[in-house]
PDB file of C-alpha atoms in Angstrom:
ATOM      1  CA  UNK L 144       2.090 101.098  96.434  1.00  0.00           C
ATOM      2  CA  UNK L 145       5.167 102.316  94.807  1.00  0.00           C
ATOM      3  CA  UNK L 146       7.029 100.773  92.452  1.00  0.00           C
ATOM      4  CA  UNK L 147       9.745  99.912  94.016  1.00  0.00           C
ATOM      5  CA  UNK L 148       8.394  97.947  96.734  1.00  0.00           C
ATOM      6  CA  UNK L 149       6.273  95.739  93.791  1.00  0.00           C
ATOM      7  CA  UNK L 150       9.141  93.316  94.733  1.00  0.00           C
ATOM      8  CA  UNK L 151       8.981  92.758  98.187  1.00  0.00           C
ATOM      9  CA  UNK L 152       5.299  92.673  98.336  1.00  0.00           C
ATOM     10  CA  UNK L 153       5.823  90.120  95.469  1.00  0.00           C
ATOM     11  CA  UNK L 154       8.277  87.918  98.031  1.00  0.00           C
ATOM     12  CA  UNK L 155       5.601  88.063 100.827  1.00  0.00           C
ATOM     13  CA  UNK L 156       3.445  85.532  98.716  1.00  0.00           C
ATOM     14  CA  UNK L 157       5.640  83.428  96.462  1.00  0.00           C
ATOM     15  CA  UNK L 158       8.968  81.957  96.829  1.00  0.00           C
ATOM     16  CA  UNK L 159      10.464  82.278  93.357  1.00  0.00           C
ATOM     17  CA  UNK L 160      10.120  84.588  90.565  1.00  0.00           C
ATOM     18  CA  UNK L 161      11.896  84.465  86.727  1.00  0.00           C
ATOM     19  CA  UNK L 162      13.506  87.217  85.747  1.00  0.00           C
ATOM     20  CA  UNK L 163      12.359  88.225  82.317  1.00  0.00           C
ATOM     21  CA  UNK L 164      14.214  91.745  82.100  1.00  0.00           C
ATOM     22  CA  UNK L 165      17.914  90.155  82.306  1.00  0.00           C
ATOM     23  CA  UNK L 166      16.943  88.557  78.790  1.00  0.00           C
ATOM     24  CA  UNK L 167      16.476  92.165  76.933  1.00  0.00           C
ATOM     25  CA  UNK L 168      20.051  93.245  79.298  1.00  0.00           C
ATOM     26  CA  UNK L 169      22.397  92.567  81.676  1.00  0.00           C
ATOM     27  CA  UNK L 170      21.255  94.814  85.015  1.00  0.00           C
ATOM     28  CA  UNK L 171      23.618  97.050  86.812  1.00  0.00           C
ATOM     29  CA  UNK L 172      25.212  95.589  90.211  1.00  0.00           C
ATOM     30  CA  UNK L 173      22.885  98.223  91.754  1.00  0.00           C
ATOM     31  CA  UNK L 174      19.909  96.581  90.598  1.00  0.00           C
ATOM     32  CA  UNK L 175      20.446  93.503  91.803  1.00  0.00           C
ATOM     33  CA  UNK L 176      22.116  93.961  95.045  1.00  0.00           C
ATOM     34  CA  UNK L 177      18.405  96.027  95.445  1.00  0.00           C
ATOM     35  CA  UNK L 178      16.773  92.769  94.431  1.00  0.00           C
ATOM     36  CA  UNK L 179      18.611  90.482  97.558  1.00  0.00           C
ATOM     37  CA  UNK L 180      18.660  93.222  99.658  1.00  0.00           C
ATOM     38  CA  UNK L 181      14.338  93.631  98.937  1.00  0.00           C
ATOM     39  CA  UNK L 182      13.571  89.401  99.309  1.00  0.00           C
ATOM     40  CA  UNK L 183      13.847  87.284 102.272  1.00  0.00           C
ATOM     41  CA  UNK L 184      16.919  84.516 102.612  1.00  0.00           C
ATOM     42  CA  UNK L 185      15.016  81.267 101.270  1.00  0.00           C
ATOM     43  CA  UNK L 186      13.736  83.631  97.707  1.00  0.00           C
ATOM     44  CA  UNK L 187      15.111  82.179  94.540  1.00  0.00           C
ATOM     45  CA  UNK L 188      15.815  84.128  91.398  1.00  0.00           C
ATOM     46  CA  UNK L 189      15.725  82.205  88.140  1.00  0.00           C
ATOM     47  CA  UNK L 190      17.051  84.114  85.574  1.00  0.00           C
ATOM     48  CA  UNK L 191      17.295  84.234  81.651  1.00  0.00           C
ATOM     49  CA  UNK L 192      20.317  84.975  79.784  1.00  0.00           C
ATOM     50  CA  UNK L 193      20.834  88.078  77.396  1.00  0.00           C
ATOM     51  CA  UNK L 194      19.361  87.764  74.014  1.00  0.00           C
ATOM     52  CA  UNK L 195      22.728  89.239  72.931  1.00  0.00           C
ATOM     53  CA  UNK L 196      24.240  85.587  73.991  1.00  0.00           C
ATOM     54  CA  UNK L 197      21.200  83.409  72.705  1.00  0.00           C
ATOM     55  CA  UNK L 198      20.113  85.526  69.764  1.00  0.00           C
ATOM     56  CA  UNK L 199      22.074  88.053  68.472  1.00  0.00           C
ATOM     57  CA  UNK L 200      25.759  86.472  68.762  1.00  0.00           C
ATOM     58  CA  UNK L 201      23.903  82.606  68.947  1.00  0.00           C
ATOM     59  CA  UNK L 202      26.924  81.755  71.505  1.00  0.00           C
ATOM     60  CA  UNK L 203      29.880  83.333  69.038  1.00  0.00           C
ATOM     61  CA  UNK L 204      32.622  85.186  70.463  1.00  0.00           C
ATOM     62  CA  UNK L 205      30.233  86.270  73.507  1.00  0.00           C
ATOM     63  CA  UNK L 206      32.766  85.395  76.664  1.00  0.00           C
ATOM     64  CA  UNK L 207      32.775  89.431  77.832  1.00  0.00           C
ATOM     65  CA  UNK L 208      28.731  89.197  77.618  1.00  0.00           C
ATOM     66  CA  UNK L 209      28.663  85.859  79.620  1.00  0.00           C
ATOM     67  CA  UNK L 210      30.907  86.800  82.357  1.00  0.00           C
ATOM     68  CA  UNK L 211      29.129  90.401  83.168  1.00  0.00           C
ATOM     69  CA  UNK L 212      26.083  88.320  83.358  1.00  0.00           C
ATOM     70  CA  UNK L 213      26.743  85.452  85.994  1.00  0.00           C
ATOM     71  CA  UNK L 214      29.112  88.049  87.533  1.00  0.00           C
ATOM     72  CA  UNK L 215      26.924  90.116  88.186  1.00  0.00           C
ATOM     73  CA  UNK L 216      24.201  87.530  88.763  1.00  0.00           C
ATOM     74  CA  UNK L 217      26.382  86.275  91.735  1.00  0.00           C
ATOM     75  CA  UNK L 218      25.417  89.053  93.779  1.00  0.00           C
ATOM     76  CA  UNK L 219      22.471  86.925  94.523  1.00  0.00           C
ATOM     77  CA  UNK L 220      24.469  84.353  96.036  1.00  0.00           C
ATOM     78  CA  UNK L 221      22.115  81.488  97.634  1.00  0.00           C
ATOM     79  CA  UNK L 222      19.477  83.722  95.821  1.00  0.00           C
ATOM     80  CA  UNK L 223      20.209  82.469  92.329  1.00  0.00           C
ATOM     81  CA  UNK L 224      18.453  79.846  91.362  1.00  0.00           C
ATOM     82  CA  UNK L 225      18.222  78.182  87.586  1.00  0.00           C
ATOM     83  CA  UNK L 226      19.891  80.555  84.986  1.00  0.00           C
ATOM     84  CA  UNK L 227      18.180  79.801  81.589  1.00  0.00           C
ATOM     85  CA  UNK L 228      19.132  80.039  77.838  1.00  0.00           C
ATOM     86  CA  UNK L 229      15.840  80.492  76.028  1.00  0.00           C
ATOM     87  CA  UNK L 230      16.371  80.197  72.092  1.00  0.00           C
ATOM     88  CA  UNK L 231      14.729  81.169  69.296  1.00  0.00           C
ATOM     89  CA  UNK L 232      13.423  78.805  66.896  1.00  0.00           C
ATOM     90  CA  UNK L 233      15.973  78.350  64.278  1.00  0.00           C
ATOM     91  CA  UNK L 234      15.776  78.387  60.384  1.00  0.00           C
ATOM     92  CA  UNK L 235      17.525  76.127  58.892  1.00  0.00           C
ATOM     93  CA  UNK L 236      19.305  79.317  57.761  1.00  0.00           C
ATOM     94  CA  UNK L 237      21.132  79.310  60.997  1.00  0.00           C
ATOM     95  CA  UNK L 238      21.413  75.581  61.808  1.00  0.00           C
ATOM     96  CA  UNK L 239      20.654  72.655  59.694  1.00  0.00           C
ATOM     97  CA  UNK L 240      19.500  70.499  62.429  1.00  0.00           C
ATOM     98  CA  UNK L 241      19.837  69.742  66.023  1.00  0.00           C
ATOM     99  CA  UNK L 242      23.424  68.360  65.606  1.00  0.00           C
ATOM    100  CA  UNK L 243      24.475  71.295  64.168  1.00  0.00           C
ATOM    101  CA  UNK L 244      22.998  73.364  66.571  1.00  0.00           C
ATOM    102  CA  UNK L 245      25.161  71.070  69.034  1.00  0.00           C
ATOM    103  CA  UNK L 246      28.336  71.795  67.451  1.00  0.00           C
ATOM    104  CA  UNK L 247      28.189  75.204  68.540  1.00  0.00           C
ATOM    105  CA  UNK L 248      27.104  74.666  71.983  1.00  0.00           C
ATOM    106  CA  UNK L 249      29.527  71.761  73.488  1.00  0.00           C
ATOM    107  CA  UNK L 250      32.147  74.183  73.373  1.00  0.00           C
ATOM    108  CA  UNK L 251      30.259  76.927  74.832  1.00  0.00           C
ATOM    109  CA  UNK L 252      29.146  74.728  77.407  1.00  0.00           C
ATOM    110  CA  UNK L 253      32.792  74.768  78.821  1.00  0.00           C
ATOM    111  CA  UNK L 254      32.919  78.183  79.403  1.00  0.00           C
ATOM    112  CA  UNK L 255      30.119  77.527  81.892  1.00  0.00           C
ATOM    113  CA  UNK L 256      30.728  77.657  85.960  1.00  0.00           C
ATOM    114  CA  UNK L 257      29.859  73.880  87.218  1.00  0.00           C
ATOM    115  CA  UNK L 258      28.387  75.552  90.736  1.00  0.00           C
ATOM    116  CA  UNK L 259      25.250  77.013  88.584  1.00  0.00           C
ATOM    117  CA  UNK L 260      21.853  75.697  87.534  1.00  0.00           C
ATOM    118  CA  UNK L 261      21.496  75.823  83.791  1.00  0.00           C
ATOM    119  CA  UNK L 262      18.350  74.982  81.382  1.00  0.00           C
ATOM    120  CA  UNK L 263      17.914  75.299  78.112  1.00  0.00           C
ATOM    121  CA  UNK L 264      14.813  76.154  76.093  1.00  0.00           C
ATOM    122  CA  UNK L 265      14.520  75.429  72.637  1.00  0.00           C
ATOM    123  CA  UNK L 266      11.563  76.094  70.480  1.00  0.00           C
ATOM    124  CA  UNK L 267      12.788  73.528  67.503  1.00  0.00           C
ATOM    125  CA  UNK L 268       9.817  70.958  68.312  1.00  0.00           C
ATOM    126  CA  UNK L 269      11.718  68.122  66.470  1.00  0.00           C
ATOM    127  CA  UNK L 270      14.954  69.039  68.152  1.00  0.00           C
ATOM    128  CA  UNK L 271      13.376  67.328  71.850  1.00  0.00           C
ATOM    129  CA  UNK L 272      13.749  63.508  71.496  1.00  0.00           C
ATOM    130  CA  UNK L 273      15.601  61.050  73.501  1.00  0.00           C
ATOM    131  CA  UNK L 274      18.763  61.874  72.398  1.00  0.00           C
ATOM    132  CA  UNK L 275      18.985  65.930  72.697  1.00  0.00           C
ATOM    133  CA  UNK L 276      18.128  64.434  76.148  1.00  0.00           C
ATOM    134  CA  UNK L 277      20.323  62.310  77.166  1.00  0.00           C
ATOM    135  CA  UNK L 278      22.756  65.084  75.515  1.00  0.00           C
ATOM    136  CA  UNK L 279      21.313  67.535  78.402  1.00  0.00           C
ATOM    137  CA  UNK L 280      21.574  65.068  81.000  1.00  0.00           C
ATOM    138  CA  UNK L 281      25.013  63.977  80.436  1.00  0.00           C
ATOM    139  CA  UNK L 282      25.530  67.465  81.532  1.00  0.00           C
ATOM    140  CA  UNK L 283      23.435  67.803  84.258  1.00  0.00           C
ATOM    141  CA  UNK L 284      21.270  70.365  82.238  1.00  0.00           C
ATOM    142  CA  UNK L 285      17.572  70.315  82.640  1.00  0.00           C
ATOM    143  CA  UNK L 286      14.967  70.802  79.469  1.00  0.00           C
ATOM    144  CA  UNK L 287      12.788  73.542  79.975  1.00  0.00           C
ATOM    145  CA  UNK L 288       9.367  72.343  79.999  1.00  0.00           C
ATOM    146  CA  UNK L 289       6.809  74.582  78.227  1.00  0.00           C
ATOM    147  CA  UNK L 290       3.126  74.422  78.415  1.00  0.00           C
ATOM    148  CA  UNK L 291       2.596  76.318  75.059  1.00  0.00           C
ATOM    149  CA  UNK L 292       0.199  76.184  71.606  1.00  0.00           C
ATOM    150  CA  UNK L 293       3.092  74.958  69.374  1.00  0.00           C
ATOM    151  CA  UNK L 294       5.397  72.781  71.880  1.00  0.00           C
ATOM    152  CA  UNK L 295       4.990  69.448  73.225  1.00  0.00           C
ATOM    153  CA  UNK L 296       4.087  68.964  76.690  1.00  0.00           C
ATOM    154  CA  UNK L 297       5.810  66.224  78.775  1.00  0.00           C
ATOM    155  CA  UNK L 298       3.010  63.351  77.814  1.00  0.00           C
ATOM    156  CA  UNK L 299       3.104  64.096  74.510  1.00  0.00           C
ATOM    157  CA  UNK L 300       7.035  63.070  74.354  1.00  0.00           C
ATOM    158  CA  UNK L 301       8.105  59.558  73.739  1.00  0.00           C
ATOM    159  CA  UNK L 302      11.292  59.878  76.306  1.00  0.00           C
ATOM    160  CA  UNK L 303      11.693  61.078  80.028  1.00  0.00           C
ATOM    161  CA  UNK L 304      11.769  65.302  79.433  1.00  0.00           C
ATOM    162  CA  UNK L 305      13.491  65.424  83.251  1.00  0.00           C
ATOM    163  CA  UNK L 306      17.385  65.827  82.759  1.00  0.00           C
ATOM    164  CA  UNK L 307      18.815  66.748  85.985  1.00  0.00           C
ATOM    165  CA  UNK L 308      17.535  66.560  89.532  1.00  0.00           C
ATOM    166  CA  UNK L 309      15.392  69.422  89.191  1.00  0.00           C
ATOM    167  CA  UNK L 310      13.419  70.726  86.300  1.00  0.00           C
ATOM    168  CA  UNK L 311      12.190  73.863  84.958  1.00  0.00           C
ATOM    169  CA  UNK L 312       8.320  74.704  83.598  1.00  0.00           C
ATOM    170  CA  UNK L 313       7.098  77.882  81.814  1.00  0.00           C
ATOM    171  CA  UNK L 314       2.654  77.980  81.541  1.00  0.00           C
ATOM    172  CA  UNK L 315       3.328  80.323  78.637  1.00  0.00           C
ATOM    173  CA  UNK L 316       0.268  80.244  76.775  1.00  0.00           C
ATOM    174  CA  UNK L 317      -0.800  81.629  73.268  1.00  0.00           C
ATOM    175  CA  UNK L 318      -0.111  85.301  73.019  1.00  0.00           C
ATOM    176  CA  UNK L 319      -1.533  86.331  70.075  1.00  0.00           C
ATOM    177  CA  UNK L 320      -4.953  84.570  71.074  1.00  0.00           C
ATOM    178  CA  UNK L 321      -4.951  85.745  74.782  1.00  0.00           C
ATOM    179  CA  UNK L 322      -3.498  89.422  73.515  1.00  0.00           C
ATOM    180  CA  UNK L 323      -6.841  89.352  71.491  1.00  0.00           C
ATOM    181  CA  UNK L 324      -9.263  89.262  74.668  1.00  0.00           C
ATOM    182  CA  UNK L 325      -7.306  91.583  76.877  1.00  0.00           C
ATOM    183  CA  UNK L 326      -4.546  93.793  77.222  1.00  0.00           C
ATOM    184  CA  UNK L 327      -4.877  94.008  81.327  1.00  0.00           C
ATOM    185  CA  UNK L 328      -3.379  91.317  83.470  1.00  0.00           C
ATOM    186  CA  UNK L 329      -5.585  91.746  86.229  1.00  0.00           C
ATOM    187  CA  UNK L 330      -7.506  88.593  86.146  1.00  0.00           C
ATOM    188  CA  UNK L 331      -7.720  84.752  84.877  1.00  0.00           C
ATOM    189  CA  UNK L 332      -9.665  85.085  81.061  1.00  0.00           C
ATOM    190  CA  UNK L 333      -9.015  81.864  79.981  1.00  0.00           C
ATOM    191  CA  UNK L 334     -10.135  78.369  81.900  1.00  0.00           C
ATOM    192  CA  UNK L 335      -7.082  76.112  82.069  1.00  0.00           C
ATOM    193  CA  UNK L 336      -8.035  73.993  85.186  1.00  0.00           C
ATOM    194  CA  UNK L 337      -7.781  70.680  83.180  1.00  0.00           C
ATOM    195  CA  UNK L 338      -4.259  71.765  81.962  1.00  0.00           C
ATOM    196  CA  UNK L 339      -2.810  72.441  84.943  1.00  0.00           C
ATOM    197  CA  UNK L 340      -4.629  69.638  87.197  1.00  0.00           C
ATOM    198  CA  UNK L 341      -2.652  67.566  84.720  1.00  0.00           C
ATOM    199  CA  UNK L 342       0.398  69.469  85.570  1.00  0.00           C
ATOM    200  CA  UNK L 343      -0.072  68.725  89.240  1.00  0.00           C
ATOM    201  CA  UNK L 344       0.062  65.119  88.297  1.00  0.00           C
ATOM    202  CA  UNK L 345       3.306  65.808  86.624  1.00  0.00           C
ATOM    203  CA  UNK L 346       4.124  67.872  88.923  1.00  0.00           C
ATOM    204  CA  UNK L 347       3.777  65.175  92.130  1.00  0.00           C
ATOM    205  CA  UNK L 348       5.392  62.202  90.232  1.00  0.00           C
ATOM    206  CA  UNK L 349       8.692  64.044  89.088  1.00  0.00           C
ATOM    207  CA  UNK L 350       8.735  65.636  93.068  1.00  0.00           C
ATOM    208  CA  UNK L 351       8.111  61.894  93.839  1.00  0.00           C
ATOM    209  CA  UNK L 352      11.298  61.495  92.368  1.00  0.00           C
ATOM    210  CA  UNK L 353      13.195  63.356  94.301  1.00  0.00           C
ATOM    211  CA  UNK L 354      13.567  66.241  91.525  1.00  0.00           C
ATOM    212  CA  UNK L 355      13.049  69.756  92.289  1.00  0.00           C
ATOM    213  CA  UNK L 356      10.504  71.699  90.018  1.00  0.00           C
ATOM    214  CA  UNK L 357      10.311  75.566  89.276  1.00  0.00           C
ATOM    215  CA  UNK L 358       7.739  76.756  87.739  1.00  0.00           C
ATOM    216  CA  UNK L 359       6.858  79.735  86.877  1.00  0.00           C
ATOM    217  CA  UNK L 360       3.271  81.102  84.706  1.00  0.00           C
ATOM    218  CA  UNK L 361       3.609  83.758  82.269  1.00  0.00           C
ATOM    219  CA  UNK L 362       0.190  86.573  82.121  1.00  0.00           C
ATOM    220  CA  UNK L 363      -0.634  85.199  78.311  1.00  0.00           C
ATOM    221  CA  UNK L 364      -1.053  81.638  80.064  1.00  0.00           C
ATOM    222  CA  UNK L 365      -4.697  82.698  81.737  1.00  0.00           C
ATOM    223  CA  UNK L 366      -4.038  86.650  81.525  1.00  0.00           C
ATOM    224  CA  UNK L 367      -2.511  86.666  85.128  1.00  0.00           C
ATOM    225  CA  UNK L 368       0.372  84.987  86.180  1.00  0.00           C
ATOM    226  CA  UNK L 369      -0.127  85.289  89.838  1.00  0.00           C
ATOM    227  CA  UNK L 370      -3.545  83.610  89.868  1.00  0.00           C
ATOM    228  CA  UNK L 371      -2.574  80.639  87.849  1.00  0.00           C
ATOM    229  CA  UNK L 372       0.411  79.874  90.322  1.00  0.00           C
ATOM    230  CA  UNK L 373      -2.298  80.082  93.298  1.00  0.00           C
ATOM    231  CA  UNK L 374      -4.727  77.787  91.308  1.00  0.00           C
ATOM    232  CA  UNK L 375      -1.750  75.321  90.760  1.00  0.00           C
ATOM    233  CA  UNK L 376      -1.208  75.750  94.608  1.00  0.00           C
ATOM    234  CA  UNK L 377      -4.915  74.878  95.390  1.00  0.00           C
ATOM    235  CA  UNK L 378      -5.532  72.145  93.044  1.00  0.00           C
ATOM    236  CA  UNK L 379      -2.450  70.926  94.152  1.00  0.00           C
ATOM    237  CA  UNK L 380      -4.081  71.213  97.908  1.00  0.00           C
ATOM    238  CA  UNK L 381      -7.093  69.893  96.718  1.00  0.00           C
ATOM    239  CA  UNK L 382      -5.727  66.571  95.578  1.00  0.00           C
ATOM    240  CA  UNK L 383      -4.560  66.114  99.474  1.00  0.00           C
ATOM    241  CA  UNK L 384      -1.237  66.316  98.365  1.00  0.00           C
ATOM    242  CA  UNK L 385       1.953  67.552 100.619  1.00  0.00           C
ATOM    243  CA  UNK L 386       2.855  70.945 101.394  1.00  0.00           C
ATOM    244  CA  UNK L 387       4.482  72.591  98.224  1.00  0.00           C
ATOM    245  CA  UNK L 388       5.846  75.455  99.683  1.00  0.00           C
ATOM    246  CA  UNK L 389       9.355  75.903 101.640  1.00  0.00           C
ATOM    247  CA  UNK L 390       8.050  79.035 103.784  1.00  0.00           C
ATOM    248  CA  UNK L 391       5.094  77.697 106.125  1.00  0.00           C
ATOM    249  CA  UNK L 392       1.982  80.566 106.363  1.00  0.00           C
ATOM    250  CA  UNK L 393      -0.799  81.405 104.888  1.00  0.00           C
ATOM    251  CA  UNK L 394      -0.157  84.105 102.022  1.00  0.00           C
ATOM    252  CA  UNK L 395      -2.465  86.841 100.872  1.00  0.00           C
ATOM    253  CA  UNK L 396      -3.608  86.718  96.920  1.00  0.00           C
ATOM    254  CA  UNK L 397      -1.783  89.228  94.774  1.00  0.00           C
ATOM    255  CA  UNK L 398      -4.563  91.163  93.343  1.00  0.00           C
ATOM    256  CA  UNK L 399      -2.558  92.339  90.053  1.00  0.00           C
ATOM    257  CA  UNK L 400       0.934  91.999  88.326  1.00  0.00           C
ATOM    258  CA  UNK L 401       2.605  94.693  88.305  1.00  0.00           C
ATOM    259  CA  UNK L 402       6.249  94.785  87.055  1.00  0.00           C
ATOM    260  CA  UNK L 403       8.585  93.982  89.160  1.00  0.00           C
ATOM    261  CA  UNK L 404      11.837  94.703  87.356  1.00  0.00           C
TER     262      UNK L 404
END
């Protein structure tokens, strides 16, 4: 297979896919017209916000940066799905605390189109409490949710992590360990059925809410991303659940990730 039809042999099996290369630049208008003209109508991109936005500039004087991106992002049209700000963890260096932190972004947050899907990650574990939020609620915002070594996962947090009426999870795993068994991501190395079964559960009461969930799996979850979506799919199945997926079909197994951007 050649490379460039990795993505539409991607969209013939799954119905959503995060964007990881939009967070190291913002791609041409080429690029991404090839990306809706490659998927089928109901495909959703999620994608993550230039580093030069959340990390190098940390929301300063970035206005040219942020309107290339969701300009050119709205090529996608019904295509675009949650656009995320991942940041780094901070030093104290760079903000004293949460509120600080907040400061910076109200006013950024005005800059931002109300007709888009936002989330934010943080990676300051005592920055998530009840009212960061509410703070992310009051503007319809929705906390990524991150299944990693040195983050909380939803039970383990003393308020209600869903902040919008959808929400947004990353299986990201421990690099470092999983980087130390294998350098392929052709395969599942490490067993995290009791993880995500207790996804699922999360997973089934938020939907019972009437929220939407994305969720995506990163390779250093398992050491494939593919195959831990499709054993979230069949434990999901295997709890008698209801049917998960918008497109109806059975899909073929992806036998390896590739890269698709």
């Amino acid at each position: 297979m050649q490379p460039r039809d990795y993505l539409s042999f991607y969209a013939e099996h799954f119905d959503s896919v995060e964007v990881d290369t939009t967070f190291y630049a913002c791609p041409s208008v080429n690029t991404v017209s090839g990306w809706f003209t490659k998927t089928p109508d109901n495909f959703i991109f999620s994608v993550k916000v230039p580093q030069t936005i959340t990390h190098d500039k940390v929301l300063v004087d970035c206005q040219p940066e942020l309107k290339q991106f969701l300009d050119t992002m709205s090529i996608l049209g019904a295509k675009l799905g949650p656009i995320v700000f991942q940041f780094p963890f901070f030093s104290r260096g760079i903000f004293q605390d949460r509120h600080e932190f907040l400061d910076r972004f109200v006013p950024f947050l005005k800059k931002l189109p109300a007709d888009h899907k936002f989330a934010v990650e943080v990676r300051n574990r005592n920055w998530l409490d009840v009212e960061f939020a509410n703070f992310l609620r009051d503007h319809k915002i929705a906390q990524v949710l991150q299944d990693r070594s040195w983050m909380p996962k939803p039970s383990e947090l003393k308020f209600d992590p869903v902040t919008a009426d959808w929400t947004y999870i990353r299986w990201l795993g421990n690099r470092k360990e999983i980087e130390a068994i294998t350098q392929i991501w052709d395969k599942i190395v490490v067993d995290r059925t009791e993880e995500l079964n207790s996804w699922v559960d999360f997973c089934y009461q938020t939907r019972k809410r009437g929220v939407t969930v994305y969720a995506y799996a990163n390779n250093h979850y398992q050491g494939h991303g593919p195959a831990t979506v499709q054993q979230f799919i069949d434990l999901w199945h295997n709890k008698g659940l209801p049917e998960i997926r918008k497109t109806p079909g059975v899909r073929k197994p992806i036998v390896s990730q590739r890269t698709l951007f």
